[in-house]
Amino acid sequence: MEIGWPTDVRHVAHVTFDRFHGFLGLPVELEPEVPRRAPSASANVFGVSTKSMQCSFDSRGNSVPTILLLLQRRLYELGGLRTEGVFRITAENSQEEYVREQLNSGILPEKIDVHCLAGLIKAWFRELPTGVLDSLPPEQVMQCRTEEDCAKLAGLLPPAEAALLDWAIHLMADVVQEEQQNKMNAYNVATVFAPNMTQMADPFTALMYAVQVMNFLRMLILKALKERQPSTVSDTSVPDTSSSDDKEAMKELSVAVEDSADESAATASHVNSGSKTGRSSNQNH
């Protein structure tokens, strides 16, 4: 028995799928047949590979997880770039936990503190299965002395990590452009981001390497700013950590590493608590 081609075909509607909003453009008569909650390859948007997340293109053509673009857009809308200490000041754990749960459900709450948004962006990078810069040999990162060296090395990253790094660098550059209001220069923002871009088990090694990563990020930020405004950005706008400022850099990075560790521990504690509660509930039933 032969099966022929369809003879009565109609184009009912053109729909697109969005991780946070489900099917867009769906006819009203078909909505009851389609789950309202958007399905996903992962139940979480934190701590999972970008391969299991919906990605969108940013203004530079980078394909990055949509969650990052949503957090970035809301941060900008709320004036986060001009908020003093953005990405440095930590938000309350209770609010961050609540927003995490909402994001995992495909919802971005309306009222969010800018420091919570900034903290979640850092947390997203920190909780990746592998750090964005982990594929780069540490010795090569340490050998970078100029902005060109850093850019050349960044070009060796796999496409997904290269896109994430470029997105993050230009986010940090946006922050630095508002330094007069937020008090965050390239050195400051690179310092708070550095511990979140790599993963090392040994705390001391992580701290030592974070100094090099901070310089790596700082030079990429300065390069991005110079490409935007060649005549207004110079290396003297931030401290040089290659000599006498090493101790100060280590001190600040030590605080940043400790903050990242504390935030990771708090997240793990929250997850474990939720798991225990779920098991207890199941046992009661």
PDB file of N, CA, C and O in Angstrom, residues 204-245:
ATOM      1  N   PHE A 204      43.815  28.560  47.030  1.00  0.00           N
ATOM      2  CA  PHE A 204      45.013  29.386  46.882  1.00  0.00           C
ATOM      3  C   PHE A 204      45.387  29.536  45.409  1.00  0.00           C
ATOM      4  O   PHE A 204      45.696  30.628  44.940  1.00  0.00           O
ATOM      5  N   THR A 205      45.335  28.421  44.672  1.00  0.00           N
ATOM      6  CA  THR A 205      45.629  28.475  43.237  1.00  0.00           C
ATOM      7  C   THR A 205      44.612  29.353  42.522  1.00  0.00           C
ATOM      8  O   THR A 205      44.962  30.133  41.630  1.00  0.00           O
ATOM      9  N   ALA A 206      43.349  29.230  42.934  1.00  0.00           N
ATOM     10  CA  ALA A 206      42.292  30.040  42.325  1.00  0.00           C
ATOM     11  C   ALA A 206      42.547  31.521  42.556  1.00  0.00           C
ATOM     12  O   ALA A 206      42.355  32.349  41.657  1.00  0.00           O
ATOM     13  N   LEU A 207      42.997  31.864  43.759  1.00  0.00           N
ATOM     14  CA  LEU A 207      43.269  33.265  44.079  1.00  0.00           C
ATOM     15  C   LEU A 207      44.434  33.797  43.259  1.00  0.00           C
ATOM     16  O   LEU A 207      44.369  34.896  42.700  1.00  0.00           O
ATOM     17  N   MET A 208      45.501  33.013  43.168  1.00  0.00           N
ATOM     18  CA  MET A 208      46.669  33.445  42.403  1.00  0.00           C
ATOM     19  C   MET A 208      46.326  33.621  40.923  1.00  0.00           C
ATOM     20  O   MET A 208      46.720  34.600  40.287  1.00  0.00           O
ATOM     21  N   TYR A 209      45.564  32.673  40.390  1.00  0.00           N
ATOM     22  CA  TYR A 209      45.205  32.743  38.976  1.00  0.00           C
ATOM     23  C   TYR A 209      44.213  33.874  38.718  1.00  0.00           C
ATOM     24  O   TYR A 209      44.217  34.488  37.647  1.00  0.00           O
ATOM     25  N   ALA A 210      43.372  34.157  39.712  1.00  0.00           N
ATOM     26  CA  ALA A 210      42.376  35.219  39.554  1.00  0.00           C
ATOM     27  C   ALA A 210      43.038  36.570  39.305  1.00  0.00           C
ATOM     28  O   ALA A 210      42.476  37.430  38.620  1.00  0.00           O
ATOM     29  N   VAL A 211      44.233  36.770  39.858  1.00  0.00           N
ATOM     30  CA  VAL A 211      44.963  38.016  39.608  1.00  0.00           C
ATOM     31  C   VAL A 211      45.273  38.142  38.118  1.00  0.00           C
ATOM     32  O   VAL A 211      45.106  39.212  37.515  1.00  0.00           O
ATOM     33  N   GLN A 212      45.714  37.039  37.520  1.00  0.00           N
ATOM     34  CA  GLN A 212      46.034  37.053  36.094  1.00  0.00           C
ATOM     35  C   GLN A 212      44.769  37.216  35.247  1.00  0.00           C
ATOM     36  O   GLN A 212      44.766  37.935  34.244  1.00  0.00           O
ATOM     37  N   VAL A 213      43.703  36.544  35.665  1.00  0.00           N
ATOM     38  CA  VAL A 213      42.436  36.652  34.935  1.00  0.00           C
ATOM     39  C   VAL A 213      41.904  38.078  35.024  1.00  0.00           C
ATOM     40  O   VAL A 213      41.373  38.621  34.052  1.00  0.00           O
ATOM     41  N   MET A 214      42.065  38.689  36.196  1.00  0.00           N
ATOM     42  CA  MET A 214      41.623  40.073  36.360  1.00  0.00           C
ATOM     43  C   MET A 214      42.346  40.987  35.380  1.00  0.00           C
ATOM     44  O   MET A 214      41.737  41.828  34.714  1.00  0.00           O
ATOM     45  N   ASN A 215      43.669  40.837  35.267  1.00  0.00           N
ATOM     46  CA  ASN A 215      44.432  41.655  34.323  1.00  0.00           C
ATOM     47  C   ASN A 215      44.017  41.366  32.883  1.00  0.00           C
ATOM     48  O   ASN A 215      43.948  42.269  32.042  1.00  0.00           O
ATOM     49  N   PHE A 216      43.748  40.095  32.597  1.00  0.00           N
ATOM     50  CA  PHE A 216      43.303  39.679  31.270  1.00  0.00           C
ATOM     51  C   PHE A 216      41.985  40.374  30.917  1.00  0.00           C
ATOM     52  O   PHE A 216      41.844  40.969  29.838  1.00  0.00           O
ATOM     53  N   LEU A 217      41.030  40.333  31.841  1.00  0.00           N
ATOM     54  CA  LEU A 217      39.738  40.979  31.613  1.00  0.00           C
ATOM     55  C   LEU A 217      39.889  42.492  31.522  1.00  0.00           C
ATOM     56  O   LEU A 217      39.266  43.146  30.671  1.00  0.00           O
ATOM     57  N   ARG A 218      40.711  43.051  32.405  1.00  0.00           N
ATOM     58  CA  ARG A 218      40.906  44.503  32.423  1.00  0.00           C
ATOM     59  C   ARG A 218      41.418  45.013  31.075  1.00  0.00           C
ATOM     60  O   ARG A 218      40.927  46.014  30.545  1.00  0.00           O
ATOM     61  N   MET A 219      42.394  44.307  30.518  1.00  0.00           N
ATOM     62  CA  MET A 219      42.950  44.752  29.242  1.00  0.00           C
ATOM     63  C   MET A 219      41.946  44.601  28.105  1.00  0.00           C
ATOM     64  O   MET A 219      41.897  45.427  27.186  1.00  0.00           O
ATOM     65  N   LEU A 220      41.119  43.560  28.163  1.00  0.00           N
ATOM     66  CA  LEU A 220      40.089  43.402  27.136  1.00  0.00           C
ATOM     67  C   LEU A 220      39.026  44.493  27.254  1.00  0.00           C
ATOM     68  O   LEU A 220      38.502  44.980  26.246  1.00  0.00           O
ATOM     69  N   ILE A 221      38.710  44.879  28.489  1.00  0.00           N
ATOM     70  CA  ILE A 221      37.749  45.970  28.697  1.00  0.00           C
ATOM     71  C   ILE A 221      38.301  47.270  28.125  1.00  0.00           C
ATOM     72  O   ILE A 221      37.611  48.008  27.414  1.00  0.00           O
ATOM     73  N   LEU A 222      39.561  47.563  28.437  1.00  0.00           N
ATOM     74  CA  LEU A 222      40.180  48.785  27.928  1.00  0.00           C
ATOM     75  C   LEU A 222      40.233  48.789  26.405  1.00  0.00           C
ATOM     76  O   LEU A 222      40.020  49.821  25.764  1.00  0.00           O
ATOM     77  N   LYS A 223      40.512  47.631  25.836  1.00  0.00           N
ATOM     78  CA  LYS A 223      40.554  47.529  24.370  1.00  0.00           C
ATOM     79  C   LYS A 223      39.176  47.823  23.778  1.00  0.00           C
ATOM     80  O   LYS A 223      39.055  48.539  22.776  1.00  0.00           O
ATOM     81  N   ALA A 224      38.140  47.266  24.410  1.00  0.00           N
ATOM     82  CA  ALA A 224      36.773  47.498  23.928  1.00  0.00           C
ATOM     83  C   ALA A 224      36.412  48.975  24.028  1.00  0.00           C
ATOM     84  O   ALA A 224      35.786  49.540  23.119  1.00  0.00           O
ATOM     85  N   LEU A 225      36.820  49.615  25.113  1.00  0.00           N
ATOM     86  CA  LEU A 225      36.520  51.036  25.295  1.00  0.00           C
ATOM     87  C   LEU A 225      37.273  51.899  24.289  1.00  0.00           C
ATOM     88  O   LEU A 225      36.736  52.883  23.774  1.00  0.00           O
ATOM     89  N   LYS A 226      38.509  51.541  24.005  1.00  0.00           N
ATOM     90  CA  LYS A 226      39.291  52.307  23.033  1.00  0.00           C
ATOM     91  C   LYS A 226      38.688  52.202  21.638  1.00  0.00           C
ATOM     92  O   LYS A 226      38.732  53.150  20.855  1.00  0.00           O
ATOM     93  N   GLU A 227      38.120  51.043  21.336  1.00  0.00           N
ATOM     94  CA  GLU A 227      37.488  50.870  20.030  1.00  0.00           C
ATOM     95  C   GLU A 227      36.228  51.721  19.918  1.00  0.00           C
ATOM     96  O   GLU A 227      35.834  52.123  18.824  1.00  0.00           O
ATOM     97  N   ARG A 228      35.611  52.007  21.075  1.00  0.00           N
ATOM     98  CA  ARG A 228      34.422  52.857  21.074  1.00  0.00           C
ATOM     99  C   ARG A 228      34.806  54.333  21.051  1.00  0.00           C
ATOM    100  O   ARG A 228      34.228  55.123  20.319  1.00  0.00           O
ATOM    101  N   GLN A 229      35.773  54.699  21.907  1.00  0.00           N
ATOM    102  CA  GLN A 229      36.181  56.092  22.054  1.00  0.00           C
ATOM    103  C   GLN A 229      37.701  56.170  22.090  1.00  0.00           C
ATOM    104  O   GLN A 229      38.301  56.289  23.160  1.00  0.00           O
ATOM    105  N   PRO A 230      38.354  56.104  20.956  1.00  0.00           N
ATOM    106  CA  PRO A 230      39.819  56.053  20.897  1.00  0.00           C
ATOM    107  C   PRO A 230      40.526  57.187  21.622  1.00  0.00           C
ATOM    108  O   PRO A 230      41.616  57.013  22.140  1.00  0.00           O
ATOM    109  N   SER A 231      39.916  58.357  21.681  1.00  0.00           N
ATOM    110  CA  SER A 231      40.617  59.518  22.226  1.00  0.00           C
ATOM    111  C   SER A 231      40.382  59.749  23.706  1.00  0.00           C
ATOM    112  O   SER A 231      40.988  60.627  24.302  1.00  0.00           O
ATOM    113  N   THR A 232      39.494  58.962  24.329  1.00  0.00           N
ATOM    114  CA  THR A 232      39.134  59.263  25.714  1.00  0.00           C
ATOM    115  C   THR A 232      39.524  58.191  26.704  1.00  0.00           C
ATOM    116  O   THR A 232      39.312  58.345  27.896  1.00  0.00           O
ATOM    117  N   VAL A 233      40.083  57.077  26.246  1.00  0.00           N
ATOM    118  CA  VAL A 233      40.423  55.988  27.153  1.00  0.00           C
ATOM    119  C   VAL A 233      41.920  55.735  27.114  1.00  0.00           C
ATOM    120  O   VAL A 233      42.520  55.667  26.052  1.00  0.00           O
ATOM    121  N   SER A 234      42.515  55.576  28.276  1.00  0.00           N
ATOM    122  CA  SER A 234      43.943  55.278  28.340  1.00  0.00           C
ATOM    123  C   SER A 234      44.206  54.264  29.433  1.00  0.00           C
ATOM    124  O   SER A 234      43.405  54.081  30.340  1.00  0.00           O
ATOM    125  N   ASP A 235      45.352  53.608  29.365  1.00  0.00           N
ATOM    126  CA  ASP A 235      45.709  52.608  30.362  1.00  0.00           C
ATOM    127  C   ASP A 235      45.873  53.213  31.743  1.00  0.00           C
ATOM    128  O   ASP A 235      45.822  52.518  32.741  1.00  0.00           O
ATOM    129  N   THR A 236      46.086  54.524  31.812  1.00  0.00           N
ATOM    130  CA  THR A 236      46.305  55.154  33.111  1.00  0.00           C
ATOM    131  C   THR A 236      45.011  55.340  33.887  1.00  0.00           C
ATOM    132  O   THR A 236      45.026  55.797  35.019  1.00  0.00           O
ATOM    133  N   SER A 237      43.878  54.981  33.282  1.00  0.00           N
ATOM    134  CA  SER A 237      42.602  55.150  33.973  1.00  0.00           C
ATOM    135  C   SER A 237      42.392  54.115  35.055  1.00  0.00           C
ATOM    136  O   SER A 237      41.483  54.229  35.854  1.00  0.00           O
ATOM    137  N   VAL A 238      43.234  53.081  35.086  1.00  0.00           N
ATOM    138  CA  VAL A 238      43.130  52.053  36.112  1.00  0.00           C
ATOM    139  C   VAL A 238      44.514  51.725  36.628  1.00  0.00           C
ATOM    140  O   VAL A 238      45.508  51.933  35.948  1.00  0.00           O
ATOM    141  N   PRO A 239      44.625  51.209  37.856  1.00  0.00           N
ATOM    142  CA  PRO A 239      45.936  50.894  38.398  1.00  0.00           C
ATOM    143  C   PRO A 239      46.600  49.736  37.685  1.00  0.00           C
ATOM    144  O   PRO A 239      45.935  48.820  37.218  1.00  0.00           O
ATOM    145  N   ASP A 240      47.917  49.772  37.595  1.00  0.00           N
ATOM    146  CA  ASP A 240      48.700  48.678  37.021  1.00  0.00           C
ATOM    147  C   ASP A 240      49.053  47.718  38.135  1.00  0.00           C
ATOM    148  O   ASP A 240      49.689  48.097  39.111  1.00  0.00           O
ATOM    149  N   THR A 241      48.646  46.454  37.995  1.00  0.00           N
ATOM    150  CA  THR A 241      48.864  45.489  39.069  1.00  0.00           C
ATOM    151  C   THR A 241      50.100  44.638  38.830  1.00  0.00           C
ATOM    152  O   THR A 241      50.258  43.589  39.427  1.00  0.00           O
ATOM    153  N   SER A 242      50.978  45.086  37.951  1.00  0.00           N
ATOM    154  CA  SER A 242      52.129  44.253  37.618  1.00  0.00           C
ATOM    155  C   SER A 242      53.263  44.357  38.627  1.00  0.00           C
ATOM    156  O   SER A 242      54.155  43.542  38.629  1.00  0.00           O
ATOM    157  N   SER A 243      53.259  45.374  39.504  1.00  0.00           N
ATOM    158  CA  SER A 243      54.378  45.512  40.424  1.00  0.00           C
ATOM    159  C   SER A 243      53.921  45.840  41.830  1.00  0.00           C
ATOM    160  O   SER A 243      53.492  44.965  42.571  1.00  0.00           O
ATOM    161  N   SER A 244      53.989  47.129  42.211  1.00  0.00           N
ATOM    162  CA  SER A 244      53.719  47.510  43.591  1.00  0.00           C
ATOM    163  C   SER A 244      52.269  47.324  43.995  1.00  0.00           C
ATOM    164  O   SER A 244      51.957  47.274  45.182  1.00  0.00           O
ATOM    165  N   ASP A 245      51.369  47.238  43.029  1.00  0.00           N
ATOM    166  CA  ASP A 245      49.957  47.097  43.360  1.00  0.00           C
ATOM    167  C   ASP A 245      49.524  45.642  43.490  1.00  0.00           C
ATOM    168  O   ASP A 245      48.354  45.356  43.686  1.00  0.00           O
TER     169      ASP A 245
END
